[in-house]
Amino acid sequence: MEFHNRNIISIQDFTKEEINHILKTSQTMEPIASTGTDTLKGKILATLFFEPSTRTRLSFEAAMQKLGGTTIGFNDVETASTKKGENFVDTIRTVENYADAIALRHCLEGAAVVAAEYAKVPIINSGTGAQEHPTQALIDLYTIQKEKNQIDNLKIAIIGDLRYGRTVHSLTRALTNYNVELFLVSPEALRIQENILKETKSKIPVTEKQNLDEIIPNIDVLYVTRIQRERFPDPAEYAKLKGAYRIDQKTLKTAKKDMIILHPLPRVDEIAPEIDQTPHARYFQQVGNGLFVRMAILSLVLGATK
């Protein structure tokens, strides 16, 4: 397996063996995160976030600093030269001169692919349009494995915005590497794209549902997503669907005691605050795991770890 100087564009670019290696490396990063190290001393990560971000940007910056490296970049396109009319490719070709890797978030699908075509340094897709978010999928897998001591033989439900949710697209594809049963729960208007559904069904059992109550007694993992206002071309369509699902105590009355709830965050109103205090809630632990997984990714891509 070769990770050094490798782009991370899609979860589909990785074999099951490579994914498991990243998960194992993430585990080794947990004690390092407490003390820090200088294995990436002298290395620079550029975080180019053309869309707002809290967890992804900060966890990449924290991960780089825990490994002894430094970060540059922006989280507000208003401060970038694209505001002056500079094209996207010129921005990438400029920043590659200052950094050893680039973590990129962009509103347009395909932006990470284009960046990788021109950049001489590794591009890490940190969310592009409604396309993919591969590092989040790795965090999701790591959290499932850590909380359930396995990924294989689980029943996993993903609920909410399956049409526009890039985290959903990456996680769904990642799960096809494992022996799982997948339930996709959404309103008809937010069903997952047909091409992703077809390729997923060819590898693992998939059941589509609109009603969570029918399946919740049987599932081991509930992955909740928000209805994403920023992805809707029609505000009226968003207004109609925004409250489609809400997880509260009533929802969980028939759930397994050890069923866990994940969420890539941010949440709006799809998980009631009362759920935070239940043993089901694992979304803030999931956030914490993001540090370890992104430390592993940076260490592998920048050559500090094999």
mmCIF file of C-alpha atoms in Angstrom:
data_model
loop_
_atom_site.group_PDB
_atom_site.id
_atom_site.type_symbol
_atom_site.label_atom_id
_atom_site.label_comp_id
_atom_site.label_asym_id
_atom_site.label_seq_id
_atom_site.Cartn_x
_atom_site.Cartn_y
_atom_site.Cartn_z
ATOM 1 C CA MET A 1 0.000 0.000 0.000
ATOM 2 C CA GLU A 2 1.311 3.394 -0.979
ATOM 3 C CA PHE A 3 -0.185 6.484 0.647
ATOM 4 C CA HIS A 4 2.714 8.939 0.387
ATOM 5 C CA ASN A 5 1.781 11.932 -1.813
ATOM 6 C CA ARG A 6 -1.555 10.302 -2.632
ATOM 7 C CA ASN A 7 -4.675 12.333 -3.394
ATOM 8 C CA ILE A 8 -7.796 11.583 -1.365
ATOM 9 C CA ILE A 9 -10.649 12.403 -3.711
ATOM 10 C CA SER A 10 -13.213 9.608 -3.343
ATOM 11 C CA ILE A 11 -13.705 6.756 -0.895
ATOM 12 C CA GLN A 12 -14.024 4.580 -4.000
ATOM 13 C CA ASP A 13 -10.317 5.078 -4.676
ATOM 14 C CA PHE A 14 -9.476 2.869 -1.679
ATOM 15 C CA THR A 15 -9.631 -0.886 -1.270
ATOM 16 C CA LYS A 16 -10.991 -2.494 1.888
ATOM 17 C CA GLU A 17 -7.417 -3.326 2.894
ATOM 18 C CA GLU A 18 -6.403 0.330 2.518
ATOM 19 C CA ILE A 19 -9.427 1.559 4.464
ATOM 20 C CA ASN A 20 -8.684 -0.856 7.291
ATOM 21 C CA HIS A 21 -5.058 0.314 7.321
ATOM 22 C CA ILE A 22 -6.218 3.920 7.763
ATOM 23 C CA LEU A 23 -8.505 2.823 10.600
ATOM 24 C CA LYS A 24 -5.655 0.962 12.327
ATOM 25 C CA THR A 25 -3.368 3.958 11.895
ATOM 26 C CA SER A 26 -6.076 6.176 13.386
ATOM 27 C CA GLN A 27 -6.087 4.012 16.489
ATOM 28 C CA THR A 28 -2.344 4.531 16.914
ATOM 29 C CA MET A 29 -2.929 8.289 16.783
ATOM 30 C CA GLU A 30 -5.135 8.382 19.882
ATOM 31 C CA PRO A 31 -2.287 8.370 22.443
ATOM 32 C CA ILE A 32 -0.196 10.662 20.221
ATOM 33 C CA ALA A 33 -3.018 13.214 20.218
ATOM 34 C CA SER A 34 -2.630 13.571 23.984
ATOM 35 C CA THR A 35 1.054 14.431 23.880
ATOM 36 C CA GLY A 36 1.754 15.615 20.343
ATOM 37 C CA THR A 37 4.748 14.759 18.185
ATOM 38 C CA ASP A 38 7.079 16.448 15.716
ATOM 39 C CA THR A 39 6.863 13.876 12.899
ATOM 40 C CA LEU A 40 5.520 16.516 10.487
ATOM 41 C CA LYS A 41 7.747 19.349 11.692
ATOM 42 C CA GLY A 42 8.439 21.687 8.784
ATOM 43 C CA LYS A 43 5.397 20.504 6.815
ATOM 44 C CA ILE A 44 2.551 22.882 5.919
ATOM 45 C CA LEU A 45 -1.097 22.071 5.230
ATOM 46 C CA ALA A 46 -3.185 24.599 3.304
ATOM 47 C CA THR A 47 -6.882 24.548 4.187
ATOM 48 C CA LEU A 48 -8.800 26.118 1.296
ATOM 49 C CA PHE A 49 -12.423 26.243 2.379
ATOM 50 C CA PHE A 50 -14.629 27.949 -0.182
ATOM 51 C CA GLU A 51 -17.642 26.888 1.919
ATOM 52 C CA PRO A 52 -18.199 27.375 5.675
ATOM 53 C CA SER A 53 -16.820 24.715 8.001
ATOM 54 C CA THR A 54 -16.253 24.214 11.706
ATOM 55 C CA ARG A 55 -15.402 20.564 12.449
ATOM 56 C CA THR A 56 -13.602 19.637 9.232
ATOM 57 C CA ARG A 57 -11.362 22.693 9.035
ATOM 58 C CA LEU A 58 -10.562 22.853 12.739
ATOM 59 C CA SER A 59 -9.885 19.118 13.014
ATOM 60 C CA PHE A 60 -7.491 19.250 10.053
ATOM 61 C CA GLU A 61 -5.696 22.221 11.611
ATOM 62 C CA ALA A 62 -5.585 20.556 15.023
ATOM 63 C CA ALA A 63 -4.392 17.277 13.496
ATOM 64 C CA MET A 64 -1.576 19.027 11.650
ATOM 65 C CA GLN A 65 -0.473 20.863 14.780
ATOM 66 C CA LYS A 66 -0.605 17.708 16.919
ATOM 67 C CA LEU A 67 1.803 16.154 14.400
ATOM 68 C CA GLY A 68 4.187 19.116 14.616
ATOM 69 C CA GLY A 69 3.231 20.785 11.346
ATOM 70 C CA THR A 70 1.625 24.145 10.615
ATOM 71 C CA THR A 71 -1.369 25.350 8.618
ATOM 72 C CA ILE A 72 -2.250 28.235 6.322
ATOM 73 C CA GLY A 73 -5.419 28.969 4.415
ATOM 74 C CA PHE A 74 -8.822 30.583 4.583
ATOM 75 C CA ASN A 75 -12.364 29.802 5.672
ATOM 76 C CA ASP A 76 -13.980 32.799 4.010
ATOM 77 C CA VAL A 77 -13.969 33.093 0.238
ATOM 78 C CA GLU A 78 -14.459 36.842 0.677
ATOM 79 C CA THR A 79 -10.813 37.085 1.784
ATOM 80 C CA ALA A 80 -9.430 35.009 -1.129
ATOM 81 C CA SER A 81 -8.249 36.311 -4.490
ATOM 82 C CA THR A 82 -11.160 34.538 -6.188
ATOM 83 C CA LYS A 83 -13.112 37.563 -4.915
ATOM 84 C CA LYS A 84 -10.924 39.634 -7.285
ATOM 85 C CA GLY A 85 -11.719 37.313 -10.182
ATOM 86 C CA GLU A 86 -8.854 34.814 -9.915
ATOM 87 C CA ASN A 87 -9.896 31.453 -11.344
ATOM 88 C CA PHE A 88 -9.922 28.313 -9.242
ATOM 89 C CA VAL A 89 -7.016 26.588 -10.996
ATOM 90 C CA ASP A 90 -4.763 29.623 -10.560
ATOM 91 C CA THR A 91 -5.554 29.614 -6.838
ATOM 92 C CA ILE A 92 -4.532 25.953 -6.562
ATOM 93 C CA ARG A 93 -1.338 26.482 -8.599
ATOM 94 C CA THR A 94 -0.445 29.413 -6.371
ATOM 95 C CA VAL A 95 -1.075 27.741 -3.031
ATOM 96 C CA GLU A 96 0.836 24.570 -3.954
ATOM 97 C CA ASN A 97 3.995 26.663 -3.790
ATOM 98 C CA TYR A 98 3.415 27.332 -0.091
ATOM 99 C CA ALA A 99 2.157 23.978 1.177
ATOM 100 C CA ASP A 100 2.931 20.253 1.225
ATOM 101 C CA ALA A 101 -0.753 19.272 0.967
ATOM 102 C CA ILE A 102 -4.087 20.999 0.385
ATOM 103 C CA ALA A 103 -7.367 20.231 2.178
ATOM 104 C CA LEU A 104 -10.086 21.553 -0.124
ATOM 105 C CA ARG A 105 -13.775 22.272 0.406
ATOM 106 C CA HIS A 106 -15.802 23.698 -2.462
ATOM 107 C CA CYS A 107 -19.434 24.169 -3.413
ATOM 108 C CA LEU A 108 -18.947 22.686 -6.889
ATOM 109 C CA GLU A 109 -18.909 18.972 -7.588
ATOM 110 C CA GLY A 110 -15.698 17.905 -9.267
ATOM 111 C CA ALA A 111 -13.619 20.699 -7.727
ATOM 112 C CA ALA A 112 -11.305 18.238 -5.952
ATOM 113 C CA VAL A 113 -10.824 16.267 -9.179
ATOM 114 C CA VAL A 114 -9.866 19.430 -11.057
ATOM 115 C CA ALA A 115 -7.512 20.527 -8.274
ATOM 116 C CA ALA A 116 -5.770 17.138 -8.321
ATOM 117 C CA GLU A 117 -5.217 17.401 -12.074
ATOM 118 C CA TYR A 118 -3.212 20.588 -11.657
ATOM 119 C CA ALA A 119 -1.640 20.417 -8.197
ATOM 120 C CA LYS A 120 1.811 18.994 -7.566
ATOM 121 C CA VAL A 121 0.950 18.347 -3.908
ATOM 122 C CA PRO A 122 -1.708 15.969 -2.545
ATOM 123 C CA ILE A 123 -5.314 17.171 -2.576
ATOM 124 C CA ILE A 124 -7.561 16.008 0.274
ATOM 125 C CA ASN A 125 -11.226 16.320 -0.625
ATOM 126 C CA SER A 126 -12.870 17.889 2.412
ATOM 127 C CA GLY A 127 -16.328 18.042 0.856
ATOM 128 C CA THR A 128 -17.206 19.078 -2.693
ATOM 129 C CA GLY A 129 -20.776 20.002 -3.544
ATOM 130 C CA ALA A 130 -23.188 17.140 -2.976
ATOM 131 C CA GLN A 131 -20.619 14.710 -4.306
ATOM 132 C CA GLU A 132 -18.409 13.134 -1.622
ATOM 133 C CA HIS A 133 -16.718 13.691 1.732
ATOM 134 C CA PRO A 134 -14.289 10.755 1.993
ATOM 135 C CA THR A 135 -12.521 11.701 5.233
ATOM 136 C CA GLN A 136 -15.882 11.955 7.000
ATOM 137 C CA ALA A 137 -16.732 8.430 5.832
ATOM 138 C CA LEU A 138 -13.481 7.188 7.354
ATOM 139 C CA ILE A 139 -14.402 8.914 10.629
ATOM 140 C CA ASP A 140 -17.826 7.266 10.497
ATOM 141 C CA LEU A 141 -16.317 3.815 9.955
ATOM 142 C CA TYR A 142 -13.782 4.356 12.728
ATOM 143 C CA THR A 143 -16.539 5.404 15.141
ATOM 144 C CA ILE A 144 -18.706 2.409 14.282
ATOM 145 C CA GLN A 145 -15.777 0.040 14.727
ATOM 146 C CA LYS A 146 -14.736 1.672 18.001
ATOM 147 C CA GLU A 147 -18.237 1.740 19.504
ATOM 148 C CA LYS A 148 -19.464 -1.646 18.262
ATOM 149 C CA ASN A 149 -16.105 -3.487 18.108
ATOM 150 C CA GLN A 150 -16.895 -4.425 14.517
ATOM 151 C CA ILE A 151 -18.343 -3.199 11.241
ATOM 152 C CA ASP A 152 -19.259 -6.541 9.696
ATOM 153 C CA ASN A 153 -22.627 -8.116 10.558
ATOM 154 C CA LEU A 154 -24.280 -4.852 11.592
ATOM 155 C CA LYS A 155 -27.614 -3.426 10.486
ATOM 156 C CA ILE A 156 -27.095 0.243 9.666
ATOM 157 C CA ALA A 157 -29.758 2.846 8.843
ATOM 158 C CA ILE A 158 -29.026 6.200 7.213
ATOM 159 C CA ILE A 159 -31.830 8.741 7.497
ATOM 160 C CA GLY A 160 -32.519 12.217 6.156
ATOM 161 C CA ASP A 161 -31.147 13.958 3.097
ATOM 162 C CA LEU A 162 -29.816 11.094 1.007
ATOM 163 C CA ARG A 163 -30.050 12.977 -2.269
ATOM 164 C CA TYR A 164 -27.784 15.919 -1.498
ATOM 165 C CA GLY A 165 -25.819 14.557 1.487
ATOM 166 C CA ARG A 166 -22.188 14.117 0.460
ATOM 167 C CA THR A 167 -21.392 12.361 3.744
ATOM 168 C CA VAL A 168 -24.147 9.869 2.920
ATOM 169 C CA HIS A 169 -22.717 9.189 -0.529
ATOM 170 C CA SER A 170 -19.231 8.486 0.813
ATOM 171 C CA LEU A 171 -20.420 6.375 3.757
ATOM 172 C CA THR A 172 -22.792 4.310 1.615
ATOM 173 C CA ARG A 173 -19.984 3.507 -0.790
ATOM 174 C CA ALA A 174 -17.559 2.781 2.058
ATOM 175 C CA LEU A 175 -19.967 0.310 3.650
ATOM 176 C CA THR A 176 -20.024 -1.822 0.488
ATOM 177 C CA ASN A 177 -16.610 -3.113 1.587
ATOM 178 C CA TYR A 178 -18.179 -4.806 4.612
ATOM 179 C CA ASN A 179 -20.754 -7.458 5.387
ATOM 180 C CA VAL A 180 -23.550 -5.131 6.503
ATOM 181 C CA GLU A 181 -27.262 -4.691 5.888
ATOM 182 C CA LEU A 182 -28.138 -1.132 4.920
ATOM 183 C CA PHE A 183 -31.442 0.716 5.341
ATOM 184 C CA LEU A 184 -31.942 4.028 3.529
ATOM 185 C CA VAL A 185 -34.695 6.154 5.075
ATOM 186 C CA SER A 186 -35.860 9.343 3.359
ATOM 187 C CA PRO A 187 -38.795 11.147 1.803
ATOM 188 C CA GLU A 188 -39.325 10.221 -1.836
ATOM 189 C CA ALA A 189 -37.921 13.596 -2.950
ATOM 190 C CA LEU A 190 -34.653 12.965 -1.062
ATOM 191 C CA ARG A 191 -33.946 9.383 -2.151
ATOM 192 C CA ILE A 192 -30.326 8.590 -2.866
ATOM 193 C CA GLN A 193 -29.253 8.944 -6.505
ATOM 194 C CA GLU A 194 -30.134 5.978 -8.642
ATOM 195 C CA ASN A 195 -26.539 5.287 -9.727
ATOM 196 C CA ILE A 196 -25.306 5.088 -6.113
ATOM 197 C CA LEU A 197 -28.286 2.943 -5.134
ATOM 198 C CA LYS A 198 -27.678 0.552 -8.000
ATOM 199 C CA GLU A 199 -23.966 0.095 -7.300
ATOM 200 C CA THR A 200 -24.627 -0.342 -3.562
ATOM 201 C CA LYS A 201 -27.342 -2.940 -4.113
ATOM 202 C CA SER A 202 -24.965 -4.931 -6.287
ATOM 203 C CA LYS A 203 -22.659 -5.431 -3.281
ATOM 204 C CA ILE A 204 -24.717 -5.445 -0.060
ATOM 205 C CA PRO A 205 -28.395 -5.850 0.939
ATOM 206 C CA VAL A 206 -30.202 -2.483 0.773
ATOM 207 C CA THR A 207 -33.760 -1.640 1.824
ATOM 208 C CA GLU A 208 -35.373 1.731 1.159
ATOM 209 C CA LYS A 209 -37.933 3.056 3.637
ATOM 210 C CA GLN A 210 -39.832 6.262 4.361
ATOM 211 C CA ASN A 211 -40.836 5.282 7.898
ATOM 212 C CA LEU A 212 -38.100 4.761 10.499
ATOM 213 C CA ASP A 213 -40.465 3.178 13.033
ATOM 214 C CA GLU A 214 -40.729 0.034 10.913
ATOM 215 C CA ILE A 215 -37.035 -0.812 11.214
ATOM 216 C CA ILE A 216 -35.691 0.867 14.358
ATOM 217 C CA PRO A 217 -36.125 -2.223 16.614
ATOM 218 C CA ASN A 218 -33.689 -4.129 14.387
ATOM 219 C CA ILE A 219 -30.859 -1.684 13.682
ATOM 220 C CA ASP A 220 -27.474 -1.375 15.392
ATOM 221 C CA VAL A 221 -26.440 2.035 14.043
ATOM 222 C CA LEU A 222 -28.625 5.023 13.161
ATOM 223 C CA TYR A 223 -26.825 7.619 11.036
ATOM 224 C CA VAL A 224 -28.816 10.863 11.018
ATOM 225 C CA THR A 225 -28.331 13.715 8.543
ATOM 226 C CA ARG A 226 -29.849 17.171 8.328
ATOM 227 C CA ILE A 227 -31.949 18.433 5.451
ATOM 228 C CA GLN A 228 -29.416 20.722 3.743
ATOM 229 C CA ARG A 229 -30.941 24.074 2.898
ATOM 230 C CA GLU A 230 -27.855 25.184 0.944
ATOM 231 C CA ARG A 231 -28.188 22.318 -1.559
ATOM 232 C CA PHE A 232 -31.813 22.977 -2.545
ATOM 233 C CA PRO A 233 -32.310 24.860 -5.815
ATOM 234 C CA ASP A 234 -35.903 25.632 -4.734
ATOM 235 C CA PRO A 235 -36.389 27.171 -1.240
ATOM 236 C CA ALA A 236 -40.026 26.050 -1.276
ATOM 237 C CA GLU A 237 -38.932 22.430 -1.657
ATOM 238 C CA TYR A 238 -36.611 22.802 1.353
ATOM 239 C CA ALA A 239 -39.374 24.367 3.458
ATOM 240 C CA LYS A 240 -41.646 21.422 2.655
ATOM 241 C CA LEU A 241 -39.087 18.787 3.659
ATOM 242 C CA LYS A 242 -37.003 20.380 6.420
ATOM 243 C CA GLY A 243 -38.931 18.775 9.279
ATOM 244 C CA ALA A 244 -39.362 15.363 7.678
ATOM 245 C CA TYR A 245 -37.687 13.478 10.537
ATOM 246 C CA ARG A 246 -36.924 14.205 14.179
ATOM 247 C CA ILE A 247 -35.247 11.769 16.550
ATOM 248 C CA ASP A 248 -36.567 12.069 20.099
ATOM 249 C CA GLN A 249 -37.255 9.796 23.073
ATOM 250 C CA LYS A 250 -40.483 8.590 21.502
ATOM 251 C CA THR A 251 -38.620 7.555 18.358
ATOM 252 C CA LEU A 252 -36.242 5.403 20.387
ATOM 253 C CA LYS A 253 -38.760 3.620 22.598
ATOM 254 C CA THR A 254 -38.382 0.351 20.634
ATOM 255 C CA ALA A 255 -34.662 0.722 19.813
ATOM 256 C CA LYS A 256 -32.045 -1.749 21.010
ATOM 257 C CA LYS A 257 -30.366 -0.633 24.229
ATOM 258 C CA ASP A 258 -26.972 -0.687 22.537
ATOM 259 C CA MET A 259 -28.054 0.994 19.307
ATOM 260 C CA ILE A 260 -25.857 4.027 18.610
ATOM 261 C CA ILE A 261 -26.747 7.308 16.902
ATOM 262 C CA LEU A 262 -24.230 9.086 14.686
ATOM 263 C CA HIS A 263 -24.486 12.441 12.913
ATOM 264 C CA PRO A 264 -21.824 14.216 10.800
ATOM 265 C CA LEU A 265 -23.057 17.559 12.228
ATOM 266 C CA PRO A 266 -24.046 20.324 12.218
ATOM 267 C CA ARG A 267 -27.539 19.406 13.349
ATOM 268 C CA VAL A 268 -30.518 21.708 13.146
ATOM 269 C CA ASP A 269 -33.597 20.121 14.699
ATOM 270 C CA GLU A 270 -33.377 16.525 13.480
ATOM 271 C CA ILE A 271 -32.059 15.222 16.834
ATOM 272 C CA ALA A 272 -33.734 16.541 19.982
ATOM 273 C CA PRO A 273 -31.280 17.839 22.640
ATOM 274 C CA GLU A 274 -32.721 15.316 25.102
ATOM 275 C CA ILE A 275 -31.045 12.543 23.099
ATOM 276 C CA ASP A 276 -27.590 13.936 23.962
ATOM 277 C CA GLN A 277 -27.863 12.497 27.482
ATOM 278 C CA THR A 278 -28.867 9.003 26.390
ATOM 279 C CA PRO A 279 -26.453 6.082 25.945
ATOM 280 C CA HIS A 280 -27.409 6.041 22.260
ATOM 281 C CA ALA A 281 -25.739 9.368 21.441
ATOM 282 C CA ARG A 282 -22.274 9.010 19.930
ATOM 283 C CA TYR A 283 -22.074 12.036 17.631
ATOM 284 C CA PHE A 284 -19.803 14.106 19.856
ATOM 285 C CA GLN A 285 -17.467 11.119 20.278
ATOM 286 C CA GLN A 286 -17.619 10.928 16.484
ATOM 287 C CA VAL A 287 -16.388 14.526 16.325
ATOM 288 C CA GLY A 288 -13.491 13.649 18.623
ATOM 289 C CA ASN A 289 -12.555 10.702 16.442
ATOM 290 C CA GLY A 290 -12.203 13.125 13.556
ATOM 291 C CA LEU A 291 -8.940 14.346 15.069
ATOM 292 C CA PHE A 292 -7.417 10.854 15.173
ATOM 293 C CA VAL A 293 -8.526 9.919 11.653
ATOM 294 C CA ARG A 294 -7.278 13.147 10.121
ATOM 295 C CA MET A 295 -3.983 12.796 11.980
ATOM 296 C CA ALA A 296 -3.668 9.352 10.385
ATOM 297 C CA ILE A 297 -4.511 10.679 6.924
ATOM 298 C CA LEU A 298 -1.997 13.512 7.132
ATOM 299 C CA SER A 299 0.698 11.252 8.560
ATOM 300 C CA LEU A 300 0.198 8.749 5.734
ATOM 301 C CA VAL A 301 -0.116 11.236 2.886
ATOM 302 C CA LEU A 302 2.887 13.289 4.029
ATOM 303 C CA GLY A 303 5.079 10.211 4.520
ATOM 304 C CA ALA A 304 5.537 10.157 8.295
ATOM 305 C CA THR A 305 3.748 6.802 8.557
ATOM 306 C CA LYS A 306 3.803 3.843 6.178
#
